[in-house]
mmCIF file of C-alpha atoms in Angstrom:
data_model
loop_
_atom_site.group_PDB
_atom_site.id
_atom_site.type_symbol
_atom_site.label_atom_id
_atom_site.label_comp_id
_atom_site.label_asym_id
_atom_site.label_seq_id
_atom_site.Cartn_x
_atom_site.Cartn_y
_atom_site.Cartn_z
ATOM 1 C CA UNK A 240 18.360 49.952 -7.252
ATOM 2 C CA UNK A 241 21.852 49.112 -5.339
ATOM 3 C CA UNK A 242 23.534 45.549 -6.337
ATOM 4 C CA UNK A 243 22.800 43.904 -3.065
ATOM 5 C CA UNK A 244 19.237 44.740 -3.750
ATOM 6 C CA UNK A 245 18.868 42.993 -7.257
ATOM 7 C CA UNK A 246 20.895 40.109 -5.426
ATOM 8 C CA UNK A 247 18.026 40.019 -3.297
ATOM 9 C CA UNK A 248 15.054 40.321 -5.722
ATOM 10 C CA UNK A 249 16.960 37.890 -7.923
ATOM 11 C CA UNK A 250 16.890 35.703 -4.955
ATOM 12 C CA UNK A 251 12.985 36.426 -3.988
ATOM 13 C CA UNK A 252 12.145 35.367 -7.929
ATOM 14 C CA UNK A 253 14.172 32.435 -7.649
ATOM 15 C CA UNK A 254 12.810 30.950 -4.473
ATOM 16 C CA UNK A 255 9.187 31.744 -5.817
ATOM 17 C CA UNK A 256 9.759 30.349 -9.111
ATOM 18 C CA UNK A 257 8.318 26.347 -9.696
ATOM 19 C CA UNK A 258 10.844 24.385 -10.010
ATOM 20 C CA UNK A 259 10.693 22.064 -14.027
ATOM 21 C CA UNK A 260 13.385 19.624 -13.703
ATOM 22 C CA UNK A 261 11.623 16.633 -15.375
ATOM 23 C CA UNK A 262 9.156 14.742 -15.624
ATOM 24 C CA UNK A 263 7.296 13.631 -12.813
ATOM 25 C CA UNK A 264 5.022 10.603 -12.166
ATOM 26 C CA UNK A 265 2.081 11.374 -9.350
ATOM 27 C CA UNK A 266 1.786 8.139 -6.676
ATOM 28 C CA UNK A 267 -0.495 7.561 -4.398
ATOM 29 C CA UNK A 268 0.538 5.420 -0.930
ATOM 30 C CA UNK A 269 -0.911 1.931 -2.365
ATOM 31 C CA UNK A 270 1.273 2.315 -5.942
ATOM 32 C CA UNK A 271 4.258 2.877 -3.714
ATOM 33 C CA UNK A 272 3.922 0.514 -1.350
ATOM 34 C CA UNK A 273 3.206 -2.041 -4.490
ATOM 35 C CA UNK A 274 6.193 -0.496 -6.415
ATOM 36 C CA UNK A 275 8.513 -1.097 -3.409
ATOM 37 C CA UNK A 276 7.310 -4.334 -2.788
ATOM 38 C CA UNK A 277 7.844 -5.516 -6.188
ATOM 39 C CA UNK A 278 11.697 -4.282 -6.042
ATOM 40 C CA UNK A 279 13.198 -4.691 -2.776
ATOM 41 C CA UNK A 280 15.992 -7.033 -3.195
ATOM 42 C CA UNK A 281 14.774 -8.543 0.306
ATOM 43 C CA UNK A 282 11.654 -9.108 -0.674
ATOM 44 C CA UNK A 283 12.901 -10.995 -3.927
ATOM 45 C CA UNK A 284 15.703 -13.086 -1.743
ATOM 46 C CA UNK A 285 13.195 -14.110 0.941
ATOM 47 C CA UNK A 286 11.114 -15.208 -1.979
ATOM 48 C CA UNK A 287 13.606 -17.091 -3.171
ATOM 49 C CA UNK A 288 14.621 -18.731 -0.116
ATOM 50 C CA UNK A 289 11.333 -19.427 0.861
ATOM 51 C CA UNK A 290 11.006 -20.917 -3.038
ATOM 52 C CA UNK A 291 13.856 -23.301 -1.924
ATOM 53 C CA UNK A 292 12.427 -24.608 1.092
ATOM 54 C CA UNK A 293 9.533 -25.726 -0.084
ATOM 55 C CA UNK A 294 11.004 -27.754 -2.612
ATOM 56 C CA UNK A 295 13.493 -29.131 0.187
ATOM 57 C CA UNK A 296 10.510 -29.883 2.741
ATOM 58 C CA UNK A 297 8.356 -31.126 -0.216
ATOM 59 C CA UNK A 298 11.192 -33.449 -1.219
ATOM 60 C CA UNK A 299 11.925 -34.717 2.472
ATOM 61 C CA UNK A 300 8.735 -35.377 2.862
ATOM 62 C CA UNK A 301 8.343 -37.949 -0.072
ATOM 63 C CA UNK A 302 11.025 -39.589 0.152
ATOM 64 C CA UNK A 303 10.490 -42.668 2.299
ATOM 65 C CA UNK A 304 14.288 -43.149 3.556
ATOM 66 C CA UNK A 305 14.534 -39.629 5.135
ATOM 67 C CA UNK A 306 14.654 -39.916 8.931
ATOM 68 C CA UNK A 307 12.155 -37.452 11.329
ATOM 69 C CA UNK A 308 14.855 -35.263 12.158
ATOM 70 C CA UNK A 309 15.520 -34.480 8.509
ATOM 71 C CA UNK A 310 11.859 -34.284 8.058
ATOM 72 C CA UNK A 311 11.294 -32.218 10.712
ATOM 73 C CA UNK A 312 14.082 -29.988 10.001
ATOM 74 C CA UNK A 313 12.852 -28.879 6.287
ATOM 75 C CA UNK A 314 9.500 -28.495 7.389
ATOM 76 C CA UNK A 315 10.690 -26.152 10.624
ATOM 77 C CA UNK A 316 12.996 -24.231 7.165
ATOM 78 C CA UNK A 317 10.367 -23.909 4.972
ATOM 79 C CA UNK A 318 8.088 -22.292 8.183
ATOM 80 C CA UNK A 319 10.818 -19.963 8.915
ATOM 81 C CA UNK A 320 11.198 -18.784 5.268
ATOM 82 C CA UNK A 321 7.164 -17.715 4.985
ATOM 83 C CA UNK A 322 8.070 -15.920 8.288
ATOM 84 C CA UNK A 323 11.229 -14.502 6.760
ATOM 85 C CA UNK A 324 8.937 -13.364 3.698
ATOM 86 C CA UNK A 325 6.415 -11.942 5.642
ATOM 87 C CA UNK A 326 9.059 -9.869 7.773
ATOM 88 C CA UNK A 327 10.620 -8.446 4.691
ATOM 89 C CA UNK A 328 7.359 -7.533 2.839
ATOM 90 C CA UNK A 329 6.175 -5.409 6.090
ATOM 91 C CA UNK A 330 9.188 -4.096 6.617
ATOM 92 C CA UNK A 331 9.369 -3.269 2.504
ATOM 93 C CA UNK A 332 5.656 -1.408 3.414
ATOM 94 C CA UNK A 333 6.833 0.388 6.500
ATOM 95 C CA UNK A 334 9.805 1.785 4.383
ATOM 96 C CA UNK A 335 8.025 2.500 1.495
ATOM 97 C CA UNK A 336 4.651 4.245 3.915
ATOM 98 C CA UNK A 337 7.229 6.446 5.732
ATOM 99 C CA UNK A 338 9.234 7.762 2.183
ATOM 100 C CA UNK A 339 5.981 8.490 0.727
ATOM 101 C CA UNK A 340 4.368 10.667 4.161
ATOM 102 C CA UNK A 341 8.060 12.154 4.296
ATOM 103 C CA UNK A 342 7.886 13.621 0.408
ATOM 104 C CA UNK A 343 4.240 14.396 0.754
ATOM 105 C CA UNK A 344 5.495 16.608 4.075
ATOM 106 C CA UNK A 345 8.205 17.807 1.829
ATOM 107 C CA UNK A 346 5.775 19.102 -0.641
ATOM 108 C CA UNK A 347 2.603 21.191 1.455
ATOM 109 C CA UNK A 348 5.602 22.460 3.460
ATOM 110 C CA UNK A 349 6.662 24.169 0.381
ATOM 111 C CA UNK A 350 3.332 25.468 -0.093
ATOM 112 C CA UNK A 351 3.789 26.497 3.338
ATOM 113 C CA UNK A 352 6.450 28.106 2.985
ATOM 114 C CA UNK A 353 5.236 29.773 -0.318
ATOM 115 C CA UNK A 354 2.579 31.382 1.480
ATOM 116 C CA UNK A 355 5.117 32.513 4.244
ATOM 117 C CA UNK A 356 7.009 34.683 1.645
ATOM 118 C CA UNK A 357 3.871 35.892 0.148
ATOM 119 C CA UNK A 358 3.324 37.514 3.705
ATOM 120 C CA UNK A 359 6.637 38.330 4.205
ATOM 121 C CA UNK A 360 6.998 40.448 0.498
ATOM 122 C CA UNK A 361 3.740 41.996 1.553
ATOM 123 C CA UNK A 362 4.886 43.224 4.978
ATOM 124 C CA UNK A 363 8.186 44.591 3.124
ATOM 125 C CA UNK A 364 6.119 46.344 1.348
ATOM 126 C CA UNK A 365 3.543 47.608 4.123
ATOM 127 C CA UNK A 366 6.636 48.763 5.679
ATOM 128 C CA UNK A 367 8.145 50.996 2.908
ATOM 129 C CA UNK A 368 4.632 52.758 2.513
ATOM 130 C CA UNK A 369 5.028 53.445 6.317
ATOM 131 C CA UNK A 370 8.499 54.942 5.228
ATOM 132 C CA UNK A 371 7.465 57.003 2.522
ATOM 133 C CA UNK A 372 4.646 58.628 5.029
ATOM 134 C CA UNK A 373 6.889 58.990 8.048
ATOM 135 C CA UNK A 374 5.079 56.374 9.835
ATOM 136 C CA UNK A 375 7.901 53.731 10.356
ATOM 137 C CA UNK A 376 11.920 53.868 10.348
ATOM 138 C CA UNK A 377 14.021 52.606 7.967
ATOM 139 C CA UNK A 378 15.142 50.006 10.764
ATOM 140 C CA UNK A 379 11.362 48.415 10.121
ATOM 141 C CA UNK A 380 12.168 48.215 7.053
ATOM 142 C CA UNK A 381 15.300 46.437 7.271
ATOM 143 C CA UNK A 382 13.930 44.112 10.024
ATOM 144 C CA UNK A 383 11.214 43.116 7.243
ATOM 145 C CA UNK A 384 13.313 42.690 4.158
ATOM 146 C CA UNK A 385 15.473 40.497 7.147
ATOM 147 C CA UNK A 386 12.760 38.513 7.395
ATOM 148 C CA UNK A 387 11.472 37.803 4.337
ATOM 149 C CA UNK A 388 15.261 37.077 3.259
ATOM 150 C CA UNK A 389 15.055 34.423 6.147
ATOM 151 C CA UNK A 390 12.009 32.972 4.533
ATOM 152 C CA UNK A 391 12.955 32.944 1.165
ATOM 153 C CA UNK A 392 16.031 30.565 2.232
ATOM 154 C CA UNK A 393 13.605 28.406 4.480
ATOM 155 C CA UNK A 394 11.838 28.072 1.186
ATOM 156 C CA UNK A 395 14.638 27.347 -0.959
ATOM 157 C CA UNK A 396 15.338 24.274 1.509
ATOM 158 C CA UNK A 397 11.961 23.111 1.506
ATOM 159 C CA UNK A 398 12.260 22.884 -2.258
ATOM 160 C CA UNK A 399 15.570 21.423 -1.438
ATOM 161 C CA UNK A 400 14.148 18.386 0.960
ATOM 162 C CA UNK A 401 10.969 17.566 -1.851
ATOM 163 C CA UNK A 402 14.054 16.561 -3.936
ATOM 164 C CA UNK A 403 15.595 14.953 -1.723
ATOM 165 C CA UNK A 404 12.613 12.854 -0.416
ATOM 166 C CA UNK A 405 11.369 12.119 -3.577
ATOM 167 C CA UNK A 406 14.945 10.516 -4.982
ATOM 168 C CA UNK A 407 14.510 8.312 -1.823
ATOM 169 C CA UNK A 408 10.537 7.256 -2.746
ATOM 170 C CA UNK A 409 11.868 7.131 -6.347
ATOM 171 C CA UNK A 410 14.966 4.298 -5.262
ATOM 172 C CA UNK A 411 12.659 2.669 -2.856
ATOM 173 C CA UNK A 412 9.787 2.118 -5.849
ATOM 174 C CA UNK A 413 12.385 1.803 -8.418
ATOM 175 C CA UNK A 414 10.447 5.162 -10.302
ATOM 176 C CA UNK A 415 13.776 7.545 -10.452
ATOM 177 C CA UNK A 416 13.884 10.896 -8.767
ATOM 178 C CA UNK A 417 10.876 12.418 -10.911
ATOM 179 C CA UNK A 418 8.256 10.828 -8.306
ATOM 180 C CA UNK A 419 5.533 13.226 -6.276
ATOM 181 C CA UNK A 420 2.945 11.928 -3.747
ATOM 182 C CA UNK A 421 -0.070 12.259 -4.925
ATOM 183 C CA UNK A 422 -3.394 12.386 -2.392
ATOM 184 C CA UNK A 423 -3.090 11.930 1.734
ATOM 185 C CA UNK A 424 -3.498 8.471 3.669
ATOM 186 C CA UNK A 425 -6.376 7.925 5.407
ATOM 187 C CA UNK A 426 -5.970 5.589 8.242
ATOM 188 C CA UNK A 427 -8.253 2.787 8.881
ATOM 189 C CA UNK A 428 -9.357 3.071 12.733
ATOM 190 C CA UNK A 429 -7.391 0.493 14.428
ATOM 191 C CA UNK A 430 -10.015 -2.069 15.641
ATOM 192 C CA UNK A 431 -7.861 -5.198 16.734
ATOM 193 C CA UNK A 432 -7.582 -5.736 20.619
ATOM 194 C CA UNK A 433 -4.095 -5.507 22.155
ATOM 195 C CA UNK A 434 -5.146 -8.839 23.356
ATOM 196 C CA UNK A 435 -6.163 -10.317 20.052
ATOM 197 C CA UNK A 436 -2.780 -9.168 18.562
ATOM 198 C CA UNK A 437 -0.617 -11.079 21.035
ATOM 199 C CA UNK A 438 -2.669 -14.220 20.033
ATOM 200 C CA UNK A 439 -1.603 -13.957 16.747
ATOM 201 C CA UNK A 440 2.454 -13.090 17.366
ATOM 202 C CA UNK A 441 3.016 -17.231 16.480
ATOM 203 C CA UNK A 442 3.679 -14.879 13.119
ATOM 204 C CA UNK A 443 6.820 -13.292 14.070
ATOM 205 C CA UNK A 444 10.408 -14.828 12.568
ATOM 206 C CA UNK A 445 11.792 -14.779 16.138
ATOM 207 C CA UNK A 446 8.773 -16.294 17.670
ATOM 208 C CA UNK A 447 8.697 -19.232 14.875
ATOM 209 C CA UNK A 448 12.496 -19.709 15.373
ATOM 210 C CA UNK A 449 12.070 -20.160 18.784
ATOM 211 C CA UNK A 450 8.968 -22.417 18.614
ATOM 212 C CA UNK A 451 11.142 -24.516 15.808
ATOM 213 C CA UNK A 452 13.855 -25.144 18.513
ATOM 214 C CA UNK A 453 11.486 -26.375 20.902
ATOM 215 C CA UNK A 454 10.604 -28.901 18.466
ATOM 216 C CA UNK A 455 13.406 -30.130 17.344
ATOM 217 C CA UNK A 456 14.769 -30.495 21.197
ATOM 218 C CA UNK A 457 11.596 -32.158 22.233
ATOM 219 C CA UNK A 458 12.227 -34.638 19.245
ATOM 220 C CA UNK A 459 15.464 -34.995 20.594
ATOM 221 C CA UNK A 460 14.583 -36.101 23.704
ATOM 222 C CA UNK A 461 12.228 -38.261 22.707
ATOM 223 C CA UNK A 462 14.471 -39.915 20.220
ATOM 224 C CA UNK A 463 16.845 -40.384 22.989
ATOM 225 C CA UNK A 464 14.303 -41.232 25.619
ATOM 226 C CA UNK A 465 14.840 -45.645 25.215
ATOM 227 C CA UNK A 466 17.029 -48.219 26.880
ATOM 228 C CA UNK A 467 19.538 -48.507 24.156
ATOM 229 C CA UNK A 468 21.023 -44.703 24.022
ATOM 230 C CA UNK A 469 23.060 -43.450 27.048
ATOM 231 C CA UNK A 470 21.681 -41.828 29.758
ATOM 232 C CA UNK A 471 24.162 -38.634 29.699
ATOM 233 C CA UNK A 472 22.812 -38.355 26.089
ATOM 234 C CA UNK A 473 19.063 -38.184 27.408
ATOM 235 C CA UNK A 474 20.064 -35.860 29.913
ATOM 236 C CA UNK A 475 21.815 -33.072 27.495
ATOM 237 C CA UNK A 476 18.799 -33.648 25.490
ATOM 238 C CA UNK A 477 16.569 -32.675 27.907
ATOM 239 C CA UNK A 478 18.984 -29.658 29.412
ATOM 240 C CA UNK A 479 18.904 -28.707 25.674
ATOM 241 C CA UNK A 480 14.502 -28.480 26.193
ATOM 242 C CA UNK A 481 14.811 -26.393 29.358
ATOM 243 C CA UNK A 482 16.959 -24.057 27.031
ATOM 244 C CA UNK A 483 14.868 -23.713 24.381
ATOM 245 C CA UNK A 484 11.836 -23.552 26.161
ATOM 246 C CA UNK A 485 13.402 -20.788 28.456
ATOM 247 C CA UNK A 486 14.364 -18.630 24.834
ATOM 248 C CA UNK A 487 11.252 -19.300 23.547
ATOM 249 C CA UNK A 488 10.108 -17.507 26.786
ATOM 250 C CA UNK A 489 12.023 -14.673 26.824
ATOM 251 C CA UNK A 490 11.257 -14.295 22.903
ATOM 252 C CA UNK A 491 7.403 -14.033 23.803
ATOM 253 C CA UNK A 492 8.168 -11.596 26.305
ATOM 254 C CA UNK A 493 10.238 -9.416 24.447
ATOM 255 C CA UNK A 494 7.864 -9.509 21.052
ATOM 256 C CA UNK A 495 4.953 -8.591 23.822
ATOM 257 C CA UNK A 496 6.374 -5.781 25.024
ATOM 258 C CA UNK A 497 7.615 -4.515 21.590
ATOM 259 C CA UNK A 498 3.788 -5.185 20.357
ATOM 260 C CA UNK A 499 2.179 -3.207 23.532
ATOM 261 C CA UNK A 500 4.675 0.094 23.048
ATOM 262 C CA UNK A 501 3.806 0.005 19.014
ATOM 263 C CA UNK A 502 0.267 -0.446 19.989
ATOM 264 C CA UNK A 503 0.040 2.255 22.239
ATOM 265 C CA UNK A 504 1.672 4.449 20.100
ATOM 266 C CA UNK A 505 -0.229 3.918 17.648
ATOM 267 C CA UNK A 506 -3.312 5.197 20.061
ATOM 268 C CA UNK A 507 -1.146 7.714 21.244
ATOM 269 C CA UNK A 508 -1.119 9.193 17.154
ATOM 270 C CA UNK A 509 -5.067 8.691 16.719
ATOM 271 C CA UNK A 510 -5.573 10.969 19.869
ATOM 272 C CA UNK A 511 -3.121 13.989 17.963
ATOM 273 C CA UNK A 512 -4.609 13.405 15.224
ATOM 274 C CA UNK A 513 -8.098 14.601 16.615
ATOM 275 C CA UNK A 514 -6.598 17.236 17.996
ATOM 276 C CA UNK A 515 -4.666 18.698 15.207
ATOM 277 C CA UNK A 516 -8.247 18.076 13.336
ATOM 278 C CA UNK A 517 -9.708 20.430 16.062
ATOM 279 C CA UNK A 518 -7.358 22.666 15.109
ATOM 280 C CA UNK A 519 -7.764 22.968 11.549
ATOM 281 C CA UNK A 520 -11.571 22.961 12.277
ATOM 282 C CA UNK A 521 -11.248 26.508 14.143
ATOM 283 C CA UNK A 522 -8.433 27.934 11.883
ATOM 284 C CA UNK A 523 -10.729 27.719 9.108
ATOM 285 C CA UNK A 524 -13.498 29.176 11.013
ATOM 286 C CA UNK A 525 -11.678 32.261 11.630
ATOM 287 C CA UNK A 526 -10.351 32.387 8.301
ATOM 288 C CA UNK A 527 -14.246 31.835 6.932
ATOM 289 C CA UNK A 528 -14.999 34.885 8.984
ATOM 290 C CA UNK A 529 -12.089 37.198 8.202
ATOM 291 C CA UNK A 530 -13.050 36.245 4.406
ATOM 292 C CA UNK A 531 -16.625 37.926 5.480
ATOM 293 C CA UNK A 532 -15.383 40.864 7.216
ATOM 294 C CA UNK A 533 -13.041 41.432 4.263
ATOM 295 C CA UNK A 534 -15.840 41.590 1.955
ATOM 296 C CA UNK A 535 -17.457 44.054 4.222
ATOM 297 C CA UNK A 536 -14.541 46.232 4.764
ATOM 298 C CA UNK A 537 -13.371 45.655 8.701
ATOM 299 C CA UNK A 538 -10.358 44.327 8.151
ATOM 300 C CA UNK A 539 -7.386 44.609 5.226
ATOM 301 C CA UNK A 540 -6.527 42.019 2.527
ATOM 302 C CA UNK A 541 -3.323 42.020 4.241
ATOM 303 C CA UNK A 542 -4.955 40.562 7.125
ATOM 304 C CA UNK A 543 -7.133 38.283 5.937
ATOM 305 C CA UNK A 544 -3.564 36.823 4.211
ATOM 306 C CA UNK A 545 -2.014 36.230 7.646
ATOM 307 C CA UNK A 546 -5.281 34.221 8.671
ATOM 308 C CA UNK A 547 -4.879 31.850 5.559
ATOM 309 C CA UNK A 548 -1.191 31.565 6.454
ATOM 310 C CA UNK A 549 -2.527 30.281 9.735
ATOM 311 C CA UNK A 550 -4.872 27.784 8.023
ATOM 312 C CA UNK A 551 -2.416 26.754 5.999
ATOM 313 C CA UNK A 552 0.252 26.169 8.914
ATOM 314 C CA UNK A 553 -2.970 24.181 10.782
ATOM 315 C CA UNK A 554 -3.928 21.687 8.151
ATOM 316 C CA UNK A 555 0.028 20.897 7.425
ATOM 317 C CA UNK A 556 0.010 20.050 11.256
ATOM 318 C CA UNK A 557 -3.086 18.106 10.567
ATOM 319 C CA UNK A 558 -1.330 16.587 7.953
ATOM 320 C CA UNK A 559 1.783 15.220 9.651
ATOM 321 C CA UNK A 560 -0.697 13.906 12.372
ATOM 322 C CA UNK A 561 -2.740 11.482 9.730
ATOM 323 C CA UNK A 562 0.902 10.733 8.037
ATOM 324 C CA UNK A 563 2.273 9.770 12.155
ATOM 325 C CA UNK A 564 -0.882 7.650 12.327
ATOM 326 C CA UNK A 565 -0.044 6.184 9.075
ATOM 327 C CA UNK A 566 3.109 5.643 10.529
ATOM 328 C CA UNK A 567 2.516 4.090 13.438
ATOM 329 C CA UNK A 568 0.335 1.501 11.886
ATOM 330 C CA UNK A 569 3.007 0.465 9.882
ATOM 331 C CA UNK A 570 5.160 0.190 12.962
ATOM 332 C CA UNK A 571 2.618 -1.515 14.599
ATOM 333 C CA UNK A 572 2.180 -3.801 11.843
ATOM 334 C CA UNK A 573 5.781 -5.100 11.902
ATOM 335 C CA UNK A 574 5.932 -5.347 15.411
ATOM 336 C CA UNK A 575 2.453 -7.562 14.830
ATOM 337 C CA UNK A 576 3.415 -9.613 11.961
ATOM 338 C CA UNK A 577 0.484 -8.669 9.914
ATOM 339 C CA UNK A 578 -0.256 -6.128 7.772
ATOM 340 C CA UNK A 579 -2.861 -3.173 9.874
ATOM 341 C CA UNK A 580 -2.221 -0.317 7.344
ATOM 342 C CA UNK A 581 -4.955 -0.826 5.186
ATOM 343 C CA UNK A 582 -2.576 -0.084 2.077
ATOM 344 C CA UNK A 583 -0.963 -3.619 0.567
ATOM 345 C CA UNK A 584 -3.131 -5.915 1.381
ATOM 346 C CA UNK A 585 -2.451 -8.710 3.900
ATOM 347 C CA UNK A 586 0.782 -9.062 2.762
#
């Protein structure tokens, strides 16, 4: 055997060999998403602020010699801080939903790619039978051992990219690096209207912002609306209204459109999702049939191995179509304010 040779089988056994770093912790999508919410730092300062509000609105509220404005002011606060909290938890759950699809991507594609070099070694080795019996060239044989080199590096970065996902899953949930995904998300069907979505974006940070300026302008005006404040004063109160009201406008509009593109999206992934299912369905039909026809003898065990590499490429497509669903909930359920996942509760 030359030296580049053993380079190369070196290389095969390393590639094929399961990786033992350390020890790793399984998760499934609702640990991590509980994991992350319970250590995000924004999460824990929106908490906080929100913790401080309260006791400010609480405390303008009792006490008889603060003036509405005041009043008015800690309550709008302490409204925008729940927002605030809510923002950061769904934002904490979209993070944590996408690290956790990405690293359970990371890992079937290994399998994937596994499989890949499986058929690859086998078709090196088909081809230096041919060889030996004169019926192939030593240029098919090079053209195979090319290709099987090719996938033993594509598998070597797929290995590569499960670490790499899982040291972002493992900061996210504050687990360390050793964290694997454990079972797929199944995505509840998304039964909320468009319509009845839009009714609730009162939810949103920017929406409550907005609606908190309103108030406090219309307060101004009517605080200013009497015979013993200036008119100019009345007047900039009330151009100060028009403002508002026109932001608080433009923020409805805006937070529409955002919800209708997130919500169609979200459609868009159900609908590749049944078709990636369809897809699965009639790879392992075939591959149920080849199985039979190997057991009877019309076809090769070499054959029937490229059929389950086909299965296997058709349910990791199926699989990154439930994780986009997944995906675009969690999209969708920032761009709604509440929580349509189905993992974390209602956050």
């Amino acid at each position: 055997m030359t030296h580049a040779r053993r380079l190369f089988t070196l290389s095969l056994s390393l590639a094929l060999a399961a990786p033992a770093a350390h020890a790793q912790s399984t998760l499934s999508a609702g640990s991590a998403v509980s994991a992350a919410l319970t250590t995000s730092s924004d999460v824990k300062t929106s908490q906080a602020n929100l913790d401080k509000a309260q006791a400010a609105s609480r405390a303008a509220q009792a006490d008889p010699s603060t003036l509405v404005a005041a009043k008015l002011s800690a309550s709008n606060a302490e409204k925008l801080s729940q927002a605030g909290l809510r923002a950061a938890k769904l934002s904490s759950l979209q993070s944590a939903i996408s690290a956790y699809t990405a690293l359970l991507e990371a890992q079937e594609n290994v399998e994937v790619q596994t499989l890949q070099v499986q058929v690859d070694t086998k078709s090196v080795q088909v081809a230096q039978v041919k060889l030996g019996i004169g019926n192939a060239t030593t240029l098919d044989v090079t053209n195979a051992q090319n290709t099987l080199a090719a996938s033993t590096q594509t598998l070597a970065d797929a290995r590569a990219q499960v670490n790499l996902a899982a040291a972002k899953l493992g900061t996210l949930t504050g687990l360390g690096s050793g964290v694997r995904a454990g079972s797929a998300i199944t995505a509840p069907k998304l039964s909320a209207t468009l319509a009845a979505l839009q009714g609730s974006l009162g939810n949103l940070s920017s929406l409550i912002s907005a609606a908190n300026d309103v108030a406090s302008a219309t307060l101004n005006v009517k605080l200013a609306d009497n015979d013993f404040t200036p008119a100019r004063t009345l007047q900039d109160a009330k151009t100060a209204l028009a403002n508002a009201q026109r932001s608080q406008d433009s923020a409805q509009k805006t937070a529409g459109q955002t919800l209708a593109s997130a919500y169609q999206a979200a459609q868009n992934a159900y609908e590749l999702q049944q078709v990636a299912l369809s897809r699965e369905a009639a790879a392992q039909k075939t591959y149920t049939q080849d199985s039979a026809r190997l057991r009877s003898g019309t076809i090769s065990a070499v054959e029937l191995q490229s059929t389950q590499l086909t299965l296997k490429k058709a349910q990791y497509s199926r699989l990154q179509a439930q994780n986009n669903v997944t995906e675009a909930l969690a999209a969708l359920s920032v761009a709604a304010g509440q929580n349509l996942t189905g993992i974390g509760g209602a956050l």
